[in-house]
């Protein structure tokens, strides 16, 4: 296993990693706190939470297995070379575990707090069932040959797929309302900072090792940041450029209706526009 060639670059790597961890991790709390204060989850998209839990669970399986398993690490070195470094850092493991816990808490809030008439869509349930069924089939395929690196790469692909589809409802809802009022831009800014820090961390490792294997050797981490940054830019453009004039109107409406959710579900928005 390769070691660091530069101590300053190693320190920089760790700094960017933990910056990404704290930025991404803190972004989970506003919604949890809001749900607790209102004792209601009305307005929170249940599909987003369900898909997000599957996404972070898959990412946690990948990170934990590659970081702690000597067998999987050996298979990684056999594939990419013994001179390479494992592309998963301690902050990746910490973030994914924390993300699963916070998303599970949010899902528990959906169970115990007022849900109004909102439900999880059959499409999302079907997607989640299909994903875990595929993962189970892949496990039995990998079992005879002990192809564990291939198996966790499947989980890595799952988390990328889930990352792509989980953002779409919010972006479409903003477009339908022609407003981002009630949607926390702070969450997006923290997510954006985390994505940039994640890329910077991988770049520092590549510069130190004079190799870019960690970008395609951990394609899930690479695509995770890429997709997150892409949608963050869309949300920031919607908030600051496309729909700034609508903020005051929607803010007054929410202030008049004390129990109105901060973010309406996509289904509710669509019904209002019929």
PDB file of C-alpha atoms in Angstrom:
ATOM      1  CA  UNK A   1       0.000   0.000   0.000  1.00  0.00           C
ATOM      2  CA  UNK A   2       1.329   3.410  -0.972  1.00  0.00           C
ATOM      3  CA  UNK A   3       2.227   6.042   1.603  1.00  0.00           C
ATOM      4  CA  UNK A   4       2.178   9.818   1.416  1.00  0.00           C
ATOM      5  CA  UNK A   5       5.125  11.523  -0.264  1.00  0.00           C
ATOM      6  CA  UNK A   6       4.374  14.958   1.207  1.00  0.00           C
ATOM      7  CA  UNK A   7       3.309  15.682   4.772  1.00  0.00           C
ATOM      8  CA  UNK A   8       1.773  19.091   3.852  1.00  0.00           C
ATOM      9  CA  UNK A   9      -0.311  17.430   1.133  1.00  0.00           C
ATOM     10  CA  UNK A  10      -1.410  14.743   3.580  1.00  0.00           C
ATOM     11  CA  UNK A  11      -2.540  17.429   6.045  1.00  0.00           C
ATOM     12  CA  UNK A  12      -4.310  19.287   3.233  1.00  0.00           C
ATOM     13  CA  UNK A  13      -6.013  16.031   2.202  1.00  0.00           C
ATOM     14  CA  UNK A  14      -7.313  15.444   5.727  1.00  0.00           C
ATOM     15  CA  UNK A  15      -8.443  19.077   6.015  1.00  0.00           C
ATOM     16  CA  UNK A  16     -10.475  18.960   2.799  1.00  0.00           C
ATOM     17  CA  UNK A  17     -11.915  15.605   3.819  1.00  0.00           C
ATOM     18  CA  UNK A  18     -13.204  16.786   7.159  1.00  0.00           C
ATOM     19  CA  UNK A  19     -14.447  20.040   5.616  1.00  0.00           C
ATOM     20  CA  UNK A  20     -16.558  17.927   3.250  1.00  0.00           C
ATOM     21  CA  UNK A  21     -17.708  15.794   6.186  1.00  0.00           C
ATOM     22  CA  UNK A  22     -18.854  18.726   8.318  1.00  0.00           C
ATOM     23  CA  UNK A  23     -20.450  20.598   5.388  1.00  0.00           C
ATOM     24  CA  UNK A  24     -22.452  17.585   4.246  1.00  0.00           C
ATOM     25  CA  UNK A  25     -23.290  16.419   7.771  1.00  0.00           C
ATOM     26  CA  UNK A  26     -24.567  19.765   9.078  1.00  0.00           C
ATOM     27  CA  UNK A  27     -26.903  20.047   6.090  1.00  0.00           C
ATOM     28  CA  UNK A  28     -29.072  17.224   7.521  1.00  0.00           C
ATOM     29  CA  UNK A  29     -30.051  19.024  10.724  1.00  0.00           C
ATOM     30  CA  UNK A  30     -32.325  21.901   9.621  1.00  0.00           C
ATOM     31  CA  UNK A  31     -35.035  19.523   8.372  1.00  0.00           C
ATOM     32  CA  UNK A  32     -34.860  17.303  11.466  1.00  0.00           C
ATOM     33  CA  UNK A  33     -35.107  20.324  13.778  1.00  0.00           C
ATOM     34  CA  UNK A  34     -37.945  21.809  11.735  1.00  0.00           C
ATOM     35  CA  UNK A  35     -39.930  18.547  11.893  1.00  0.00           C
ATOM     36  CA  UNK A  36     -39.441  18.344  15.664  1.00  0.00           C
ATOM     37  CA  UNK A  37     -40.532  21.933  16.281  1.00  0.00           C
ATOM     38  CA  UNK A  38     -43.648  21.634  14.110  1.00  0.00           C
ATOM     39  CA  UNK A  39     -44.408  18.043  15.183  1.00  0.00           C
ATOM     40  CA  UNK A  40     -45.300  17.641  11.531  1.00  0.00           C
ATOM     41  CA  UNK A  41     -43.642  16.417   8.347  1.00  0.00           C
ATOM     42  CA  UNK A  42     -46.257  17.906   6.032  1.00  0.00           C
ATOM     43  CA  UNK A  43     -44.414  19.438   3.105  1.00  0.00           C
ATOM     44  CA  UNK A  44     -41.421  17.110   3.312  1.00  0.00           C
ATOM     45  CA  UNK A  45     -41.231  14.870   0.245  1.00  0.00           C
ATOM     46  CA  UNK A  46     -41.421  11.302   1.559  1.00  0.00           C
ATOM     47  CA  UNK A  47     -40.033   9.885  -1.686  1.00  0.00           C
ATOM     48  CA  UNK A  48     -36.900  11.968  -1.226  1.00  0.00           C
ATOM     49  CA  UNK A  49     -36.346  10.573   2.288  1.00  0.00           C
ATOM     50  CA  UNK A  50     -36.912   6.954   1.226  1.00  0.00           C
ATOM     51  CA  UNK A  51     -34.619   7.224  -1.801  1.00  0.00           C
ATOM     52  CA  UNK A  52     -32.054   9.095   0.271  1.00  0.00           C
ATOM     53  CA  UNK A  53     -31.959   6.331   2.886  1.00  0.00           C
ATOM     54  CA  UNK A  54     -31.278   3.733   0.203  1.00  0.00           C
ATOM     55  CA  UNK A  55     -28.623   5.979  -1.307  1.00  0.00           C
ATOM     56  CA  UNK A  56     -26.740   6.557   1.936  1.00  0.00           C
ATOM     57  CA  UNK A  57     -27.085   2.910   3.029  1.00  0.00           C
ATOM     58  CA  UNK A  58     -25.466   1.782  -0.224  1.00  0.00           C
ATOM     59  CA  UNK A  59     -22.707   4.351   0.150  1.00  0.00           C
ATOM     60  CA  UNK A  60     -22.079   3.275   3.750  1.00  0.00           C
ATOM     61  CA  UNK A  61     -21.747  -0.384   2.724  1.00  0.00           C
ATOM     62  CA  UNK A  62     -19.182   0.554   0.076  1.00  0.00           C
ATOM     63  CA  UNK A  63     -17.124   2.828   2.336  1.00  0.00           C
ATOM     64  CA  UNK A  64     -17.131   0.595   5.414  1.00  0.00           C
ATOM     65  CA  UNK A  65     -16.248  -2.551   3.464  1.00  0.00           C
ATOM     66  CA  UNK A  66     -13.419  -0.997   1.446  1.00  0.00           C
ATOM     67  CA  UNK A  67     -11.983   0.883   4.429  1.00  0.00           C
ATOM     68  CA  UNK A  68     -12.006  -1.996   6.943  1.00  0.00           C
ATOM     69  CA  UNK A  69     -11.813  -5.235   4.928  1.00  0.00           C
ATOM     70  CA  UNK A  70      -8.271  -6.520   4.171  1.00  0.00           C
ATOM     71  CA  UNK A  71      -9.747  -8.962   1.648  1.00  0.00           C
ATOM     72  CA  UNK A  72     -11.440  -6.235  -0.386  1.00  0.00           C
ATOM     73  CA  UNK A  73      -8.375  -4.012  -0.112  1.00  0.00           C
ATOM     74  CA  UNK A  74      -6.244  -6.835  -1.505  1.00  0.00           C
ATOM     75  CA  UNK A  75      -8.628  -7.231  -4.434  1.00  0.00           C
ATOM     76  CA  UNK A  76      -8.450  -3.481  -5.005  1.00  0.00           C
ATOM     77  CA  UNK A  77      -4.632  -3.547  -5.119  1.00  0.00           C
ATOM     78  CA  UNK A  78      -4.718  -6.519  -7.490  1.00  0.00           C
ATOM     79  CA  UNK A  79      -6.953  -4.567  -9.845  1.00  0.00           C
ATOM     80  CA  UNK A  80      -5.400  -1.091  -9.644  1.00  0.00           C
ATOM     81  CA  UNK A  81      -1.863  -1.821  -8.463  1.00  0.00           C
ATOM     82  CA  UNK A  82      -0.207  -2.235  -5.077  1.00  0.00           C
ATOM     83  CA  UNK A  83       1.307   1.232  -5.348  1.00  0.00           C
ATOM     84  CA  UNK A  84      -2.089   2.915  -5.137  1.00  0.00           C
ATOM     85  CA  UNK A  85      -3.854   4.201  -2.015  1.00  0.00           C
ATOM     86  CA  UNK A  86      -7.312   3.146  -0.937  1.00  0.00           C
ATOM     87  CA  UNK A  87      -9.688   5.851  -2.257  1.00  0.00           C
ATOM     88  CA  UNK A  88     -11.822   5.870   0.913  1.00  0.00           C
ATOM     89  CA  UNK A  89     -10.815   8.061   3.861  1.00  0.00           C
ATOM     90  CA  UNK A  90     -11.957   8.029   7.487  1.00  0.00           C
ATOM     91  CA  UNK A  91     -14.183  11.050   6.846  1.00  0.00           C
ATOM     92  CA  UNK A  92     -15.995   9.117   4.081  1.00  0.00           C
ATOM     93  CA  UNK A  93     -16.838   6.357   6.539  1.00  0.00           C
ATOM     94  CA  UNK A  94     -17.887   8.835   9.231  1.00  0.00           C
ATOM     95  CA  UNK A  95     -20.071  10.811   6.827  1.00  0.00           C
ATOM     96  CA  UNK A  96     -21.896   7.808   5.395  1.00  0.00           C
ATOM     97  CA  UNK A  97     -22.665   6.342   8.843  1.00  0.00           C
ATOM     98  CA  UNK A  98     -23.851   9.741  10.090  1.00  0.00           C
ATOM     99  CA  UNK A  99     -25.971  10.215   6.956  1.00  0.00           C
ATOM    100  CA  UNK A 100     -27.743   6.878   7.421  1.00  0.00           C
ATOM    101  CA  UNK A 101     -28.512   7.682  11.068  1.00  0.00           C
ATOM    102  CA  UNK A 102     -29.882  11.180  10.326  1.00  0.00           C
ATOM    103  CA  UNK A 103     -31.941   9.986   7.357  1.00  0.00           C
ATOM    104  CA  UNK A 104     -33.337   7.139   9.459  1.00  0.00           C
ATOM    105  CA  UNK A 105     -34.296   9.676  12.157  1.00  0.00           C
ATOM    106  CA  UNK A 106     -36.094  11.732   9.516  1.00  0.00           C
ATOM    107  CA  UNK A 107     -37.921   8.612   8.329  1.00  0.00           C
ATOM    108  CA  UNK A 108     -38.901   7.862  11.940  1.00  0.00           C
ATOM    109  CA  UNK A 109     -40.271  11.406  12.219  1.00  0.00           C
ATOM    110  CA  UNK A 110     -42.442  10.696   9.188  1.00  0.00           C
ATOM    111  CA  UNK A 111     -43.901   7.726  11.065  1.00  0.00           C
ATOM    112  CA  UNK A 112     -44.629   9.503  14.361  1.00  0.00           C
ATOM    113  CA  UNK A 113     -45.460  13.082  13.297  1.00  0.00           C
ATOM    114  CA  UNK A 114     -48.452  14.513  11.449  1.00  0.00           C
ATOM    115  CA  UNK A 115     -48.263  13.489   7.788  1.00  0.00           C
ATOM    116  CA  UNK A 116     -51.437  15.098   6.522  1.00  0.00           C
ATOM    117  CA  UNK A 117     -52.577  13.270   3.392  1.00  0.00           C
ATOM    118  CA  UNK A 118     -49.078  12.689   2.064  1.00  0.00           C
ATOM    119  CA  UNK A 119     -47.873   9.210   1.160  1.00  0.00           C
ATOM    120  CA  UNK A 120     -44.843   7.549  -0.337  1.00  0.00           C
ATOM    121  CA  UNK A 121     -45.403   7.000  -4.048  1.00  0.00           C
ATOM    122  CA  UNK A 122     -45.646   3.476  -5.425  1.00  0.00           C
ATOM    123  CA  UNK A 123     -42.942   4.342  -7.933  1.00  0.00           C
ATOM    124  CA  UNK A 124     -40.410   5.094  -5.180  1.00  0.00           C
ATOM    125  CA  UNK A 125     -41.334   1.963  -3.256  1.00  0.00           C
ATOM    126  CA  UNK A 126     -40.932  -0.050  -6.452  1.00  0.00           C
ATOM    127  CA  UNK A 127     -37.524   1.504  -7.147  1.00  0.00           C
ATOM    128  CA  UNK A 128     -36.255   0.754  -3.637  1.00  0.00           C
ATOM    129  CA  UNK A 129     -37.501  -2.851  -3.734  1.00  0.00           C
ATOM    130  CA  UNK A 130     -35.955  -3.391  -7.171  1.00  0.00           C
ATOM    131  CA  UNK A 131     -32.617  -1.918  -6.075  1.00  0.00           C
ATOM    132  CA  UNK A 132     -32.283  -4.109  -2.991  1.00  0.00           C
ATOM    133  CA  UNK A 133     -33.440  -7.161  -4.947  1.00  0.00           C
ATOM    134  CA  UNK A 134     -30.695  -6.523  -7.502  1.00  0.00           C
ATOM    135  CA  UNK A 135     -28.176  -6.081  -4.673  1.00  0.00           C
ATOM    136  CA  UNK A 136     -29.250  -9.437  -3.169  1.00  0.00           C
ATOM    137  CA  UNK A 137     -28.898 -11.184  -6.529  1.00  0.00           C
ATOM    138  CA  UNK A 138     -25.434  -9.667  -6.978  1.00  0.00           C
ATOM    139  CA  UNK A 139     -24.437 -10.954  -3.535  1.00  0.00           C
ATOM    140  CA  UNK A 140     -25.213 -14.542  -4.527  1.00  0.00           C
ATOM    141  CA  UNK A 141     -23.404 -14.052  -7.829  1.00  0.00           C
ATOM    142  CA  UNK A 142     -20.291 -12.776  -6.024  1.00  0.00           C
ATOM    143  CA  UNK A 143     -20.378 -15.436  -3.293  1.00  0.00           C
ATOM    144  CA  UNK A 144     -18.882 -18.440  -5.167  1.00  0.00           C
ATOM    145  CA  UNK A 145     -15.884 -16.497  -6.524  1.00  0.00           C
ATOM    146  CA  UNK A 146     -15.532 -14.164  -3.511  1.00  0.00           C
ATOM    147  CA  UNK A 147     -15.741 -11.152  -5.857  1.00  0.00           C
ATOM    148  CA  UNK A 148     -16.319  -8.695  -3.040  1.00  0.00           C
ATOM    149  CA  UNK A 149     -14.744  -5.706  -4.757  1.00  0.00           C
ATOM    150  CA  UNK A 150     -17.150  -6.169  -7.657  1.00  0.00           C
ATOM    151  CA  UNK A 151     -20.051  -6.496  -5.213  1.00  0.00           C
ATOM    152  CA  UNK A 152     -19.334  -3.270  -3.334  1.00  0.00           C
ATOM    153  CA  UNK A 153     -18.884  -1.513  -6.689  1.00  0.00           C
ATOM    154  CA  UNK A 154     -22.519  -2.426  -7.330  1.00  0.00           C
ATOM    155  CA  UNK A 155     -23.490  -0.653  -4.112  1.00  0.00           C
ATOM    156  CA  UNK A 156     -21.375   2.289  -5.232  1.00  0.00           C
ATOM    157  CA  UNK A 157     -23.317   2.406  -8.502  1.00  0.00           C
ATOM    158  CA  UNK A 158     -26.606   2.217  -6.603  1.00  0.00           C
ATOM    159  CA  UNK A 159     -25.747   5.284  -4.524  1.00  0.00           C
ATOM    160  CA  UNK A 160     -24.857   7.237  -7.667  1.00  0.00           C
ATOM    161  CA  UNK A 161     -28.177   6.277  -9.296  1.00  0.00           C
ATOM    162  CA  UNK A 162     -30.089   7.283  -6.180  1.00  0.00           C
ATOM    163  CA  UNK A 163     -28.201  10.573  -5.980  1.00  0.00           C
ATOM    164  CA  UNK A 164     -29.317  11.425  -9.506  1.00  0.00           C
ATOM    165  CA  UNK A 165     -33.017  10.718  -9.061  1.00  0.00           C
ATOM    166  CA  UNK A 166     -33.502  12.068  -5.513  1.00  0.00           C
ATOM    167  CA  UNK A 167     -32.911  15.718  -6.514  1.00  0.00           C
ATOM    168  CA  UNK A 168     -35.277  15.762  -9.487  1.00  0.00           C
ATOM    169  CA  UNK A 169     -38.614  16.290  -7.631  1.00  0.00           C
ATOM    170  CA  UNK A 170     -37.340  19.421  -5.847  1.00  0.00           C
ATOM    171  CA  UNK A 171     -35.940  20.955  -9.029  1.00  0.00           C
ATOM    172  CA  UNK A 172     -39.214  20.286 -10.870  1.00  0.00           C
ATOM    173  CA  UNK A 173     -41.249  21.668  -7.971  1.00  0.00           C
ATOM    174  CA  UNK A 174     -39.245  24.902  -7.963  1.00  0.00           C
ATOM    175  CA  UNK A 175     -39.848  25.212 -11.682  1.00  0.00           C
ATOM    176  CA  UNK A 176     -43.590  24.561 -11.289  1.00  0.00           C
ATOM    177  CA  UNK A 177     -43.927  27.158  -8.497  1.00  0.00           C
ATOM    178  CA  UNK A 178     -41.532  29.587 -10.178  1.00  0.00           C
ATOM    179  CA  UNK A 179     -40.123  30.119  -6.678  1.00  0.00           C
ATOM    180  CA  UNK A 180     -37.650  28.626  -4.236  1.00  0.00           C
ATOM    181  CA  UNK A 181     -39.285  30.221  -1.203  1.00  0.00           C
ATOM    182  CA  UNK A 182     -39.419  27.777   1.704  1.00  0.00           C
ATOM    183  CA  UNK A 183     -36.598  25.676   0.265  1.00  0.00           C
ATOM    184  CA  UNK A 184     -33.459  26.066   2.395  1.00  0.00           C
ATOM    185  CA  UNK A 185     -30.704  27.534   0.267  1.00  0.00           C
ATOM    186  CA  UNK A 186     -28.369  27.084   3.241  1.00  0.00           C
ATOM    187  CA  UNK A 187     -28.631  23.323   2.810  1.00  0.00           C
ATOM    188  CA  UNK A 188     -27.664  23.705  -0.863  1.00  0.00           C
ATOM    189  CA  UNK A 189     -24.718  25.994  -0.111  1.00  0.00           C
ATOM    190  CA  UNK A 190     -23.364  23.527   2.467  1.00  0.00           C
ATOM    191  CA  UNK A 191     -23.841  20.668   0.012  1.00  0.00           C
ATOM    192  CA  UNK A 192     -22.002  22.654  -2.662  1.00  0.00           C
ATOM    193  CA  UNK A 193     -19.072  23.362  -0.331  1.00  0.00           C
ATOM    194  CA  UNK A 194     -18.949  19.678   0.602  1.00  0.00           C
ATOM    195  CA  UNK A 195     -18.855  18.620  -3.040  1.00  0.00           C
ATOM    196  CA  UNK A 196     -16.031  21.008  -3.890  1.00  0.00           C
ATOM    197  CA  UNK A 197     -14.052  19.947  -0.811  1.00  0.00           C
ATOM    198  CA  UNK A 198     -14.547  16.308  -1.758  1.00  0.00           C
ATOM    199  CA  UNK A 199     -13.132  16.908  -5.241  1.00  0.00           C
ATOM    200  CA  UNK A 200     -10.259  18.931  -3.802  1.00  0.00           C
ATOM    201  CA  UNK A 201      -9.436  16.092  -1.418  1.00  0.00           C
ATOM    202  CA  UNK A 202      -9.266  13.565  -4.264  1.00  0.00           C
ATOM    203  CA  UNK A 203      -7.158  15.953  -6.372  1.00  0.00           C
ATOM    204  CA  UNK A 204      -4.637  16.437  -3.531  1.00  0.00           C
ATOM    205  CA  UNK A 205      -4.222  12.668  -3.208  1.00  0.00           C
ATOM    206  CA  UNK A 206      -3.727  12.351  -6.966  1.00  0.00           C
ATOM    207  CA  UNK A 207      -1.096  15.101  -7.004  1.00  0.00           C
ATOM    208  CA  UNK A 208       0.817  13.471  -4.148  1.00  0.00           C
ATOM    209  CA  UNK A 209       0.749  10.026  -5.770  1.00  0.00           C
ATOM    210  CA  UNK A 210       1.195  11.348  -9.312  1.00  0.00           C
ATOM    211  CA  UNK A 211      -1.760   9.164 -10.313  1.00  0.00           C
ATOM    212  CA  UNK A 212      -5.423   9.766 -11.032  1.00  0.00           C
ATOM    213  CA  UNK A 213      -6.509   6.200 -10.279  1.00  0.00           C
ATOM    214  CA  UNK A 214      -8.450   7.291  -7.188  1.00  0.00           C
ATOM    215  CA  UNK A 215     -10.880   9.217  -9.440  1.00  0.00           C
ATOM    216  CA  UNK A 216     -11.901   6.192 -11.509  1.00  0.00           C
ATOM    217  CA  UNK A 217     -10.993   3.662  -8.816  1.00  0.00           C
ATOM    218  CA  UNK A 218     -13.749   5.195  -6.673  1.00  0.00           C
ATOM    219  CA  UNK A 219     -16.071   6.331  -9.440  1.00  0.00           C
ATOM    220  CA  UNK A 220     -18.988   6.489  -7.018  1.00  0.00           C
ATOM    221  CA  UNK A 221     -17.335   9.165  -4.888  1.00  0.00           C
ATOM    222  CA  UNK A 222     -16.394  11.076  -8.041  1.00  0.00           C
ATOM    223  CA  UNK A 223     -19.899  10.956  -9.499  1.00  0.00           C
ATOM    224  CA  UNK A 224     -21.475  11.687  -6.094  1.00  0.00           C
ATOM    225  CA  UNK A 225     -19.734  15.049  -5.979  1.00  0.00           C
ATOM    226  CA  UNK A 226     -20.326  15.737  -9.675  1.00  0.00           C
ATOM    227  CA  UNK A 227     -24.079  15.086  -9.507  1.00  0.00           C
ATOM    228  CA  UNK A 228     -24.473  16.977  -6.211  1.00  0.00           C
ATOM    229  CA  UNK A 229     -22.607  20.019  -7.535  1.00  0.00           C
ATOM    230  CA  UNK A 230     -24.639  19.922 -10.767  1.00  0.00           C
ATOM    231  CA  UNK A 231     -27.971  20.036  -8.951  1.00  0.00           C
ATOM    232  CA  UNK A 232     -26.662  22.545  -6.394  1.00  0.00           C
ATOM    233  CA  UNK A 233     -25.841  24.914  -9.253  1.00  0.00           C
ATOM    234  CA  UNK A 234     -29.353  24.419 -10.644  1.00  0.00           C
ATOM    235  CA  UNK A 235     -30.880  25.216  -7.248  1.00  0.00           C
ATOM    236  CA  UNK A 236     -28.666  28.281  -6.767  1.00  0.00           C
ATOM    237  CA  UNK A 237     -29.576  29.556 -10.238  1.00  0.00           C
ATOM    238  CA  UNK A 238     -33.255  29.047  -9.438  1.00  0.00           C
ATOM    239  CA  UNK A 239     -32.934  30.802  -6.084  1.00  0.00           C
ATOM    240  CA  UNK A 240     -30.733  33.757  -7.008  1.00  0.00           C
ATOM    241  CA  UNK A 241     -31.301  34.271 -10.755  1.00  0.00           C
ATOM    242  CA  UNK A 242     -34.524  32.770 -12.085  1.00  0.00           C
ATOM    243  CA  UNK A 243     -37.107  33.274  -9.329  1.00  0.00           C
ATOM    244  CA  UNK A 244     -35.890  36.002  -6.917  1.00  0.00           C
ATOM    245  CA  UNK A 245     -38.943  38.233  -7.504  1.00  0.00           C
ATOM    246  CA  UNK A 246     -41.343  35.591  -6.196  1.00  0.00           C
ATOM    247  CA  UNK A 247     -39.785  35.290  -2.748  1.00  0.00           C
ATOM    248  CA  UNK A 248     -41.671  38.109  -1.046  1.00  0.00           C
ATOM    249  CA  UNK A 249     -45.048  36.894  -2.281  1.00  0.00           C
ATOM    250  CA  UNK A 250     -44.586  33.360  -1.062  1.00  0.00           C
ATOM    251  CA  UNK A 251     -43.023  34.487   2.212  1.00  0.00           C
ATOM    252  CA  UNK A 252     -46.057  36.573   3.105  1.00  0.00           C
ATOM    253  CA  UNK A 253     -48.332  33.673   2.283  1.00  0.00           C
ATOM    254  CA  UNK A 254     -46.393  31.334   4.549  1.00  0.00           C
ATOM    255  CA  UNK A 255     -46.350  33.885   7.366  1.00  0.00           C
ATOM    256  CA  UNK A 256     -50.156  34.214   7.188  1.00  0.00           C
ATOM    257  CA  UNK A 257     -50.602  30.461   7.328  1.00  0.00           C
ATOM    258  CA  UNK A 258     -48.811  29.456  10.479  1.00  0.00           C
ATOM    259  CA  UNK A 259     -48.950  25.729   9.889  1.00  0.00           C
ATOM    260  CA  UNK A 260     -48.147  25.832   6.213  1.00  0.00           C
ATOM    261  CA  UNK A 261     -45.115  23.598   5.463  1.00  0.00           C
ATOM    262  CA  UNK A 262     -41.863  25.258   4.493  1.00  0.00           C
ATOM    263  CA  UNK A 263     -41.565  23.028   1.424  1.00  0.00           C
ATOM    264  CA  UNK A 264     -44.679  21.674  -0.214  1.00  0.00           C
ATOM    265  CA  UNK A 265     -44.644  18.190  -1.648  1.00  0.00           C
ATOM    266  CA  UNK A 266     -44.465  17.876  -5.402  1.00  0.00           C
ATOM    267  CA  UNK A 267     -47.923  16.243  -5.505  1.00  0.00           C
ATOM    268  CA  UNK A 268     -49.497  19.171  -3.629  1.00  0.00           C
ATOM    269  CA  UNK A 269     -47.860  21.694  -5.937  1.00  0.00           C
ATOM    270  CA  UNK A 270     -48.998  19.834  -9.024  1.00  0.00           C
ATOM    271  CA  UNK A 271     -52.597  19.696  -7.775  1.00  0.00           C
ATOM    272  CA  UNK A 272     -52.615  23.456  -7.159  1.00  0.00           C
ATOM    273  CA  UNK A 273     -51.519  24.083 -10.723  1.00  0.00           C
ATOM    274  CA  UNK A 274     -54.276  21.911 -12.259  1.00  0.00           C
TER     275      UNK A 274
END
